[in-house]
């Protein structure tokens, strides 16, 4: 098993990040063009805790090497199952995802959290701490060297995708701030 970990501070409030998270795979994000569809399977609020729990199926177009497809079969379409928990009381978003495609060969378990960054925020300038951890395990039998190579290559690709994902989310956050700001100005103008 190989582990990928990353931390990043977004220069946006938790409210902005938790709201924009639902738009992460929209046209504003030119870094996520590989995402074909995001289907919400279920969504419910726990009446006791106020936590919003959402299950989604994310369909992607992943360019797998031709030799992998010819050897293992399948296609360039892959599916990821994601469960997210939004706790307004704790100001915390936790998203857990796992690959469904080729899960019998390679298992990827990712956990992402968004929460206020109290160490660098001030009341007039809030920031959000983003933490990403992934455990990548090659399940194919055989030699340890082969499994290790598969895991190392997967971590490298995951790292590249994570960087692009952060860049794309920054664009979504920027556009959300602009659009919501313009809408707020229109509403305030109506009240004058």
PDB file of C-alpha atoms in Angstrom:
ATOM      1  CA  UNK A   1       0.000   0.000   0.000  1.00  0.00           C
ATOM      2  CA  UNK A   2       1.173   3.514  -0.837  1.00  0.00           C
ATOM      3  CA  UNK A   3      -0.187   6.683   0.735  1.00  0.00           C
ATOM      4  CA  UNK A   4      -0.681  10.111  -0.809  1.00  0.00           C
ATOM      5  CA  UNK A   5      -1.205  13.068   1.523  1.00  0.00           C
ATOM      6  CA  UNK A   6      -1.666  16.724   0.789  1.00  0.00           C
ATOM      7  CA  UNK A   7      -2.636  19.882   2.650  1.00  0.00           C
ATOM      8  CA  UNK A   8      -3.559  23.206   1.156  1.00  0.00           C
ATOM      9  CA  UNK A   9      -5.072  26.423   2.444  1.00  0.00           C
ATOM     10  CA  UNK A  10      -7.721  28.072   0.300  1.00  0.00           C
ATOM     11  CA  UNK A  11      -7.997  31.839   0.626  1.00  0.00           C
ATOM     12  CA  UNK A  12     -11.778  31.504   0.969  1.00  0.00           C
ATOM     13  CA  UNK A  13     -14.083  31.001   3.943  1.00  0.00           C
ATOM     14  CA  UNK A  14     -15.424  27.597   4.914  1.00  0.00           C
ATOM     15  CA  UNK A  15     -18.892  28.715   3.820  1.00  0.00           C
ATOM     16  CA  UNK A  16     -17.569  29.541   0.356  1.00  0.00           C
ATOM     17  CA  UNK A  17     -15.624  26.272   0.062  1.00  0.00           C
ATOM     18  CA  UNK A  18     -18.435  24.061   1.337  1.00  0.00           C
ATOM     19  CA  UNK A  19     -20.917  25.709  -1.038  1.00  0.00           C
ATOM     20  CA  UNK A  20     -18.600  25.704  -4.076  1.00  0.00           C
ATOM     21  CA  UNK A  21     -17.757  22.051  -3.428  1.00  0.00           C
ATOM     22  CA  UNK A  22     -21.076  21.087  -5.056  1.00  0.00           C
ATOM     23  CA  UNK A  23     -19.992  22.967  -8.211  1.00  0.00           C
ATOM     24  CA  UNK A  24     -16.527  21.427  -8.364  1.00  0.00           C
ATOM     25  CA  UNK A  25     -17.295  19.561 -11.603  1.00  0.00           C
ATOM     26  CA  UNK A  26     -19.091  22.337 -13.456  1.00  0.00           C
ATOM     27  CA  UNK A  27     -18.114  24.242 -16.621  1.00  0.00           C
ATOM     28  CA  UNK A  28     -16.266  26.824 -14.470  1.00  0.00           C
ATOM     29  CA  UNK A  29     -13.644  24.148 -13.790  1.00  0.00           C
ATOM     30  CA  UNK A  30     -11.623  23.629 -16.967  1.00  0.00           C
ATOM     31  CA  UNK A  31      -9.354  21.195 -15.093  1.00  0.00           C
ATOM     32  CA  UNK A  32     -12.104  18.598 -14.629  1.00  0.00           C
ATOM     33  CA  UNK A  33     -13.165  18.025 -18.218  1.00  0.00           C
ATOM     34  CA  UNK A  34     -12.566  14.286 -17.653  1.00  0.00           C
ATOM     35  CA  UNK A  35     -15.676  14.183 -15.416  1.00  0.00           C
ATOM     36  CA  UNK A  36     -18.559  13.064 -17.620  1.00  0.00           C
ATOM     37  CA  UNK A  37     -21.349  12.953 -15.029  1.00  0.00           C
ATOM     38  CA  UNK A  38     -22.076  13.366 -11.333  1.00  0.00           C
ATOM     39  CA  UNK A  39     -25.196  11.549 -10.194  1.00  0.00           C
ATOM     40  CA  UNK A  40     -26.622  12.073  -6.709  1.00  0.00           C
ATOM     41  CA  UNK A  41     -27.774   8.705  -5.402  1.00  0.00           C
ATOM     42  CA  UNK A  42     -29.087   9.870  -2.039  1.00  0.00           C
ATOM     43  CA  UNK A  43     -29.112  12.916   0.200  1.00  0.00           C
ATOM     44  CA  UNK A  44     -30.422  13.192   3.740  1.00  0.00           C
ATOM     45  CA  UNK A  45     -30.042  15.330   6.844  1.00  0.00           C
ATOM     46  CA  UNK A  46     -29.673  13.609  10.183  1.00  0.00           C
ATOM     47  CA  UNK A  47     -32.290  15.358  12.371  1.00  0.00           C
ATOM     48  CA  UNK A  48     -30.270  14.737  15.552  1.00  0.00           C
ATOM     49  CA  UNK A  49     -26.910  16.111  14.319  1.00  0.00           C
ATOM     50  CA  UNK A  50     -27.849  18.315  11.358  1.00  0.00           C
ATOM     51  CA  UNK A  51     -25.237  16.531   9.246  1.00  0.00           C
ATOM     52  CA  UNK A  52     -25.997  16.379   5.527  1.00  0.00           C
ATOM     53  CA  UNK A  53     -25.014  12.964   4.084  1.00  0.00           C
ATOM     54  CA  UNK A  54     -24.791  12.640   0.297  1.00  0.00           C
ATOM     55  CA  UNK A  55     -23.908   9.674  -1.887  1.00  0.00           C
ATOM     56  CA  UNK A  56     -22.787  10.329  -5.453  1.00  0.00           C
ATOM     57  CA  UNK A  57     -21.573   8.339  -8.430  1.00  0.00           C
ATOM     58  CA  UNK A  58     -18.919  10.164 -10.429  1.00  0.00           C
ATOM     59  CA  UNK A  59     -18.290   8.981 -13.988  1.00  0.00           C
ATOM     60  CA  UNK A  60     -14.965   9.894 -15.568  1.00  0.00           C
ATOM     61  CA  UNK A  61     -13.110   9.472 -18.814  1.00  0.00           C
ATOM     62  CA  UNK A  62      -9.650   8.271 -17.761  1.00  0.00           C
ATOM     63  CA  UNK A  63      -7.030   7.681 -20.389  1.00  0.00           C
ATOM     64  CA  UNK A  64      -5.685   4.276 -19.426  1.00  0.00           C
ATOM     65  CA  UNK A  65      -2.667   2.953 -21.308  1.00  0.00           C
ATOM     66  CA  UNK A  66      -3.720   0.857 -24.325  1.00  0.00           C
ATOM     67  CA  UNK A  67      -1.740  -2.146 -23.066  1.00  0.00           C
ATOM     68  CA  UNK A  68      -3.700  -2.087 -19.787  1.00  0.00           C
ATOM     69  CA  UNK A  69      -7.051  -2.112 -21.594  1.00  0.00           C
ATOM     70  CA  UNK A  70      -5.942  -4.877 -23.978  1.00  0.00           C
ATOM     71  CA  UNK A  71      -4.590  -6.960 -21.089  1.00  0.00           C
ATOM     72  CA  UNK A  72      -7.385  -6.383 -18.561  1.00  0.00           C
ATOM     73  CA  UNK A  73     -10.311  -5.417 -20.751  1.00  0.00           C
ATOM     74  CA  UNK A  74     -12.677  -2.603 -19.992  1.00  0.00           C
ATOM     75  CA  UNK A  75     -12.803   0.918 -21.356  1.00  0.00           C
ATOM     76  CA  UNK A  76     -11.648   4.444 -20.620  1.00  0.00           C
ATOM     77  CA  UNK A  77     -14.809   5.120 -18.596  1.00  0.00           C
ATOM     78  CA  UNK A  78     -14.432   4.746 -14.855  1.00  0.00           C
ATOM     79  CA  UNK A  79     -16.716   5.158 -11.859  1.00  0.00           C
ATOM     80  CA  UNK A  80     -16.051   6.508  -8.369  1.00  0.00           C
ATOM     81  CA  UNK A  81     -18.414   6.183  -5.412  1.00  0.00           C
ATOM     82  CA  UNK A  82     -18.359   9.148  -3.035  1.00  0.00           C
ATOM     83  CA  UNK A  83     -20.009   9.699   0.336  1.00  0.00           C
ATOM     84  CA  UNK A  84     -19.846  13.159   1.854  1.00  0.00           C
ATOM     85  CA  UNK A  85     -20.764  14.535   5.252  1.00  0.00           C
ATOM     86  CA  UNK A  86     -21.348  18.247   5.824  1.00  0.00           C
ATOM     87  CA  UNK A  87     -21.476  19.308   9.459  1.00  0.00           C
ATOM     88  CA  UNK A  88     -22.538  22.960   9.722  1.00  0.00           C
ATOM     89  CA  UNK A  89     -22.153  22.851  13.521  1.00  0.00           C
ATOM     90  CA  UNK A  90     -18.502  21.750  13.288  1.00  0.00           C
ATOM     91  CA  UNK A  91     -17.896  23.622  10.025  1.00  0.00           C
ATOM     92  CA  UNK A  92     -16.473  20.492   8.479  1.00  0.00           C
ATOM     93  CA  UNK A  93     -16.945  18.760   5.123  1.00  0.00           C
ATOM     94  CA  UNK A  94     -15.642  15.196   4.878  1.00  0.00           C
ATOM     95  CA  UNK A  95     -15.717  13.335   1.578  1.00  0.00           C
ATOM     96  CA  UNK A  96     -14.797   9.664   1.264  1.00  0.00           C
ATOM     97  CA  UNK A  97     -14.453   8.062  -2.150  1.00  0.00           C
ATOM     98  CA  UNK A  98     -13.422   4.770  -3.647  1.00  0.00           C
ATOM     99  CA  UNK A  99     -12.943   3.538  -7.168  1.00  0.00           C
ATOM    100  CA  UNK A 100     -15.465   1.040  -8.525  1.00  0.00           C
ATOM    101  CA  UNK A 101     -13.691   0.432 -11.827  1.00  0.00           C
ATOM    102  CA  UNK A 102     -10.874  -2.108 -11.677  1.00  0.00           C
ATOM    103  CA  UNK A 103     -11.361  -2.322  -7.915  1.00  0.00           C
ATOM    104  CA  UNK A 104     -10.349  -5.973  -8.027  1.00  0.00           C
ATOM    105  CA  UNK A 105      -6.886  -4.903  -9.272  1.00  0.00           C
ATOM    106  CA  UNK A 106      -6.284  -1.506  -7.671  1.00  0.00           C
ATOM    107  CA  UNK A 107      -8.096  -0.054  -4.660  1.00  0.00           C
ATOM    108  CA  UNK A 108      -8.037   3.708  -4.098  1.00  0.00           C
ATOM    109  CA  UNK A 109      -9.596   5.051  -0.888  1.00  0.00           C
ATOM    110  CA  UNK A 110      -9.560   8.827  -0.622  1.00  0.00           C
ATOM    111  CA  UNK A 111     -10.627  11.085   2.244  1.00  0.00           C
ATOM    112  CA  UNK A 112     -10.874  14.848   1.830  1.00  0.00           C
ATOM    113  CA  UNK A 113     -11.769  17.413   4.486  1.00  0.00           C
ATOM    114  CA  UNK A 114     -12.494  21.128   4.400  1.00  0.00           C
ATOM    115  CA  UNK A 115     -12.530  23.055   7.674  1.00  0.00           C
ATOM    116  CA  UNK A 116     -11.729  26.587   8.804  1.00  0.00           C
ATOM    117  CA  UNK A 117      -8.003  27.273   9.095  1.00  0.00           C
ATOM    118  CA  UNK A 118      -7.973  28.883  12.505  1.00  0.00           C
ATOM    119  CA  UNK A 119      -4.198  29.355  12.500  1.00  0.00           C
ATOM    120  CA  UNK A 120      -4.182  31.798   9.556  1.00  0.00           C
ATOM    121  CA  UNK A 121      -7.710  33.207   9.552  1.00  0.00           C
ATOM    122  CA  UNK A 122      -8.938  36.434  11.057  1.00  0.00           C
ATOM    123  CA  UNK A 123     -12.554  37.607  11.432  1.00  0.00           C
ATOM    124  CA  UNK A 124     -12.192  39.825   8.367  1.00  0.00           C
ATOM    125  CA  UNK A 125     -10.246  37.258   6.306  1.00  0.00           C
ATOM    126  CA  UNK A 126     -11.271  33.625   6.714  1.00  0.00           C
ATOM    127  CA  UNK A 127      -9.351  30.768   5.118  1.00  0.00           C
ATOM    128  CA  UNK A 128     -10.086  27.059   4.725  1.00  0.00           C
ATOM    129  CA  UNK A 129      -7.758  24.128   5.348  1.00  0.00           C
ATOM    130  CA  UNK A 130      -8.047  21.353   2.753  1.00  0.00           C
ATOM    131  CA  UNK A 131      -6.629  17.936   3.652  1.00  0.00           C
ATOM    132  CA  UNK A 132      -6.450  15.044   1.203  1.00  0.00           C
ATOM    133  CA  UNK A 133      -5.328  11.500   1.988  1.00  0.00           C
ATOM    134  CA  UNK A 134      -5.434   8.497  -0.309  1.00  0.00           C
ATOM    135  CA  UNK A 135      -4.486   4.894   0.292  1.00  0.00           C
ATOM    136  CA  UNK A 136      -3.613   3.090  -2.920  1.00  0.00           C
ATOM    137  CA  UNK A 137      -3.318  -0.692  -2.879  1.00  0.00           C
ATOM    138  CA  UNK A 138      -2.499  -2.955  -5.809  1.00  0.00           C
ATOM    139  CA  UNK A 139      -4.436  -6.195  -5.334  1.00  0.00           C
ATOM    140  CA  UNK A 140      -3.001  -8.140  -8.213  1.00  0.00           C
ATOM    141  CA  UNK A 141      -1.270 -11.317  -7.223  1.00  0.00           C
ATOM    142  CA  UNK A 142       2.293 -12.073  -8.120  1.00  0.00           C
ATOM    143  CA  UNK A 143       5.515 -10.412  -7.334  1.00  0.00           C
ATOM    144  CA  UNK A 144       5.838  -7.641  -4.819  1.00  0.00           C
ATOM    145  CA  UNK A 145       7.924  -5.646  -7.330  1.00  0.00           C
ATOM    146  CA  UNK A 146       5.016  -5.514  -9.765  1.00  0.00           C
ATOM    147  CA  UNK A 147       2.557  -4.422  -7.074  1.00  0.00           C
ATOM    148  CA  UNK A 148       5.001  -1.782  -5.857  1.00  0.00           C
ATOM    149  CA  UNK A 149       5.489  -0.398  -9.394  1.00  0.00           C
ATOM    150  CA  UNK A 150       1.726  -0.242  -9.961  1.00  0.00           C
ATOM    151  CA  UNK A 151       1.210   1.554  -6.631  1.00  0.00           C
ATOM    152  CA  UNK A 152       4.058   4.013  -7.268  1.00  0.00           C
ATOM    153  CA  UNK A 153       2.749   4.869 -10.746  1.00  0.00           C
ATOM    154  CA  UNK A 154      -0.757   5.274  -9.320  1.00  0.00           C
ATOM    155  CA  UNK A 155       0.435   7.625  -6.559  1.00  0.00           C
ATOM    156  CA  UNK A 156       2.294   9.735  -9.127  1.00  0.00           C
ATOM    157  CA  UNK A 157      -0.797  10.019 -11.312  1.00  0.00           C
ATOM    158  CA  UNK A 158      -2.981  10.700  -8.271  1.00  0.00           C
ATOM    159  CA  UNK A 159      -0.626  13.509  -7.247  1.00  0.00           C
ATOM    160  CA  UNK A 160      -0.847  15.130 -10.690  1.00  0.00           C
ATOM    161  CA  UNK A 161      -4.646  14.846 -10.668  1.00  0.00           C
ATOM    162  CA  UNK A 162      -4.798  16.307  -7.138  1.00  0.00           C
ATOM    163  CA  UNK A 163      -2.776  19.352  -8.235  1.00  0.00           C
ATOM    164  CA  UNK A 164      -5.058  19.931 -11.222  1.00  0.00           C
ATOM    165  CA  UNK A 165      -8.088  19.410  -8.989  1.00  0.00           C
ATOM    166  CA  UNK A 166      -6.939  22.133  -6.575  1.00  0.00           C
ATOM    167  CA  UNK A 167      -6.278  24.516  -9.477  1.00  0.00           C
ATOM    168  CA  UNK A 168      -9.729  23.821 -10.900  1.00  0.00           C
ATOM    169  CA  UNK A 169     -11.420  24.273  -7.531  1.00  0.00           C
ATOM    170  CA  UNK A 170      -9.654  27.648  -7.146  1.00  0.00           C
ATOM    171  CA  UNK A 171     -11.302  28.708 -10.436  1.00  0.00           C
ATOM    172  CA  UNK A 172     -14.703  27.530  -9.172  1.00  0.00           C
ATOM    173  CA  UNK A 173     -14.210  29.424  -5.901  1.00  0.00           C
ATOM    174  CA  UNK A 174     -13.221  32.593  -7.742  1.00  0.00           C
ATOM    175  CA  UNK A 175     -16.211  32.399 -10.081  1.00  0.00           C
ATOM    176  CA  UNK A 176     -18.589  31.586  -7.197  1.00  0.00           C
ATOM    177  CA  UNK A 177     -17.379  34.593  -5.234  1.00  0.00           C
ATOM    178  CA  UNK A 178     -17.858  36.832  -8.255  1.00  0.00           C
ATOM    179  CA  UNK A 179     -21.326  35.496  -9.169  1.00  0.00           C
ATOM    180  CA  UNK A 180     -22.627  35.525  -5.582  1.00  0.00           C
ATOM    181  CA  UNK A 181     -21.161  39.010  -5.089  1.00  0.00           C
ATOM    182  CA  UNK A 182     -22.938  40.315  -8.184  1.00  0.00           C
ATOM    183  CA  UNK A 183     -26.198  38.709  -7.044  1.00  0.00           C
ATOM    184  CA  UNK A 184     -25.808  40.232  -3.576  1.00  0.00           C
ATOM    185  CA  UNK A 185     -25.245  43.680  -5.136  1.00  0.00           C
ATOM    186  CA  UNK A 186     -28.411  43.284  -7.272  1.00  0.00           C
ATOM    187  CA  UNK A 187     -30.464  42.315  -4.228  1.00  0.00           C
ATOM    188  CA  UNK A 188     -29.089  45.219  -2.193  1.00  0.00           C
ATOM    189  CA  UNK A 189     -29.852  47.621  -5.067  1.00  0.00           C
ATOM    190  CA  UNK A 190     -33.476  46.438  -5.051  1.00  0.00           C
ATOM    191  CA  UNK A 191     -33.758  47.323  -1.364  1.00  0.00           C
ATOM    192  CA  UNK A 192     -32.567  50.902  -1.843  1.00  0.00           C
TER     193      UNK A 192
END
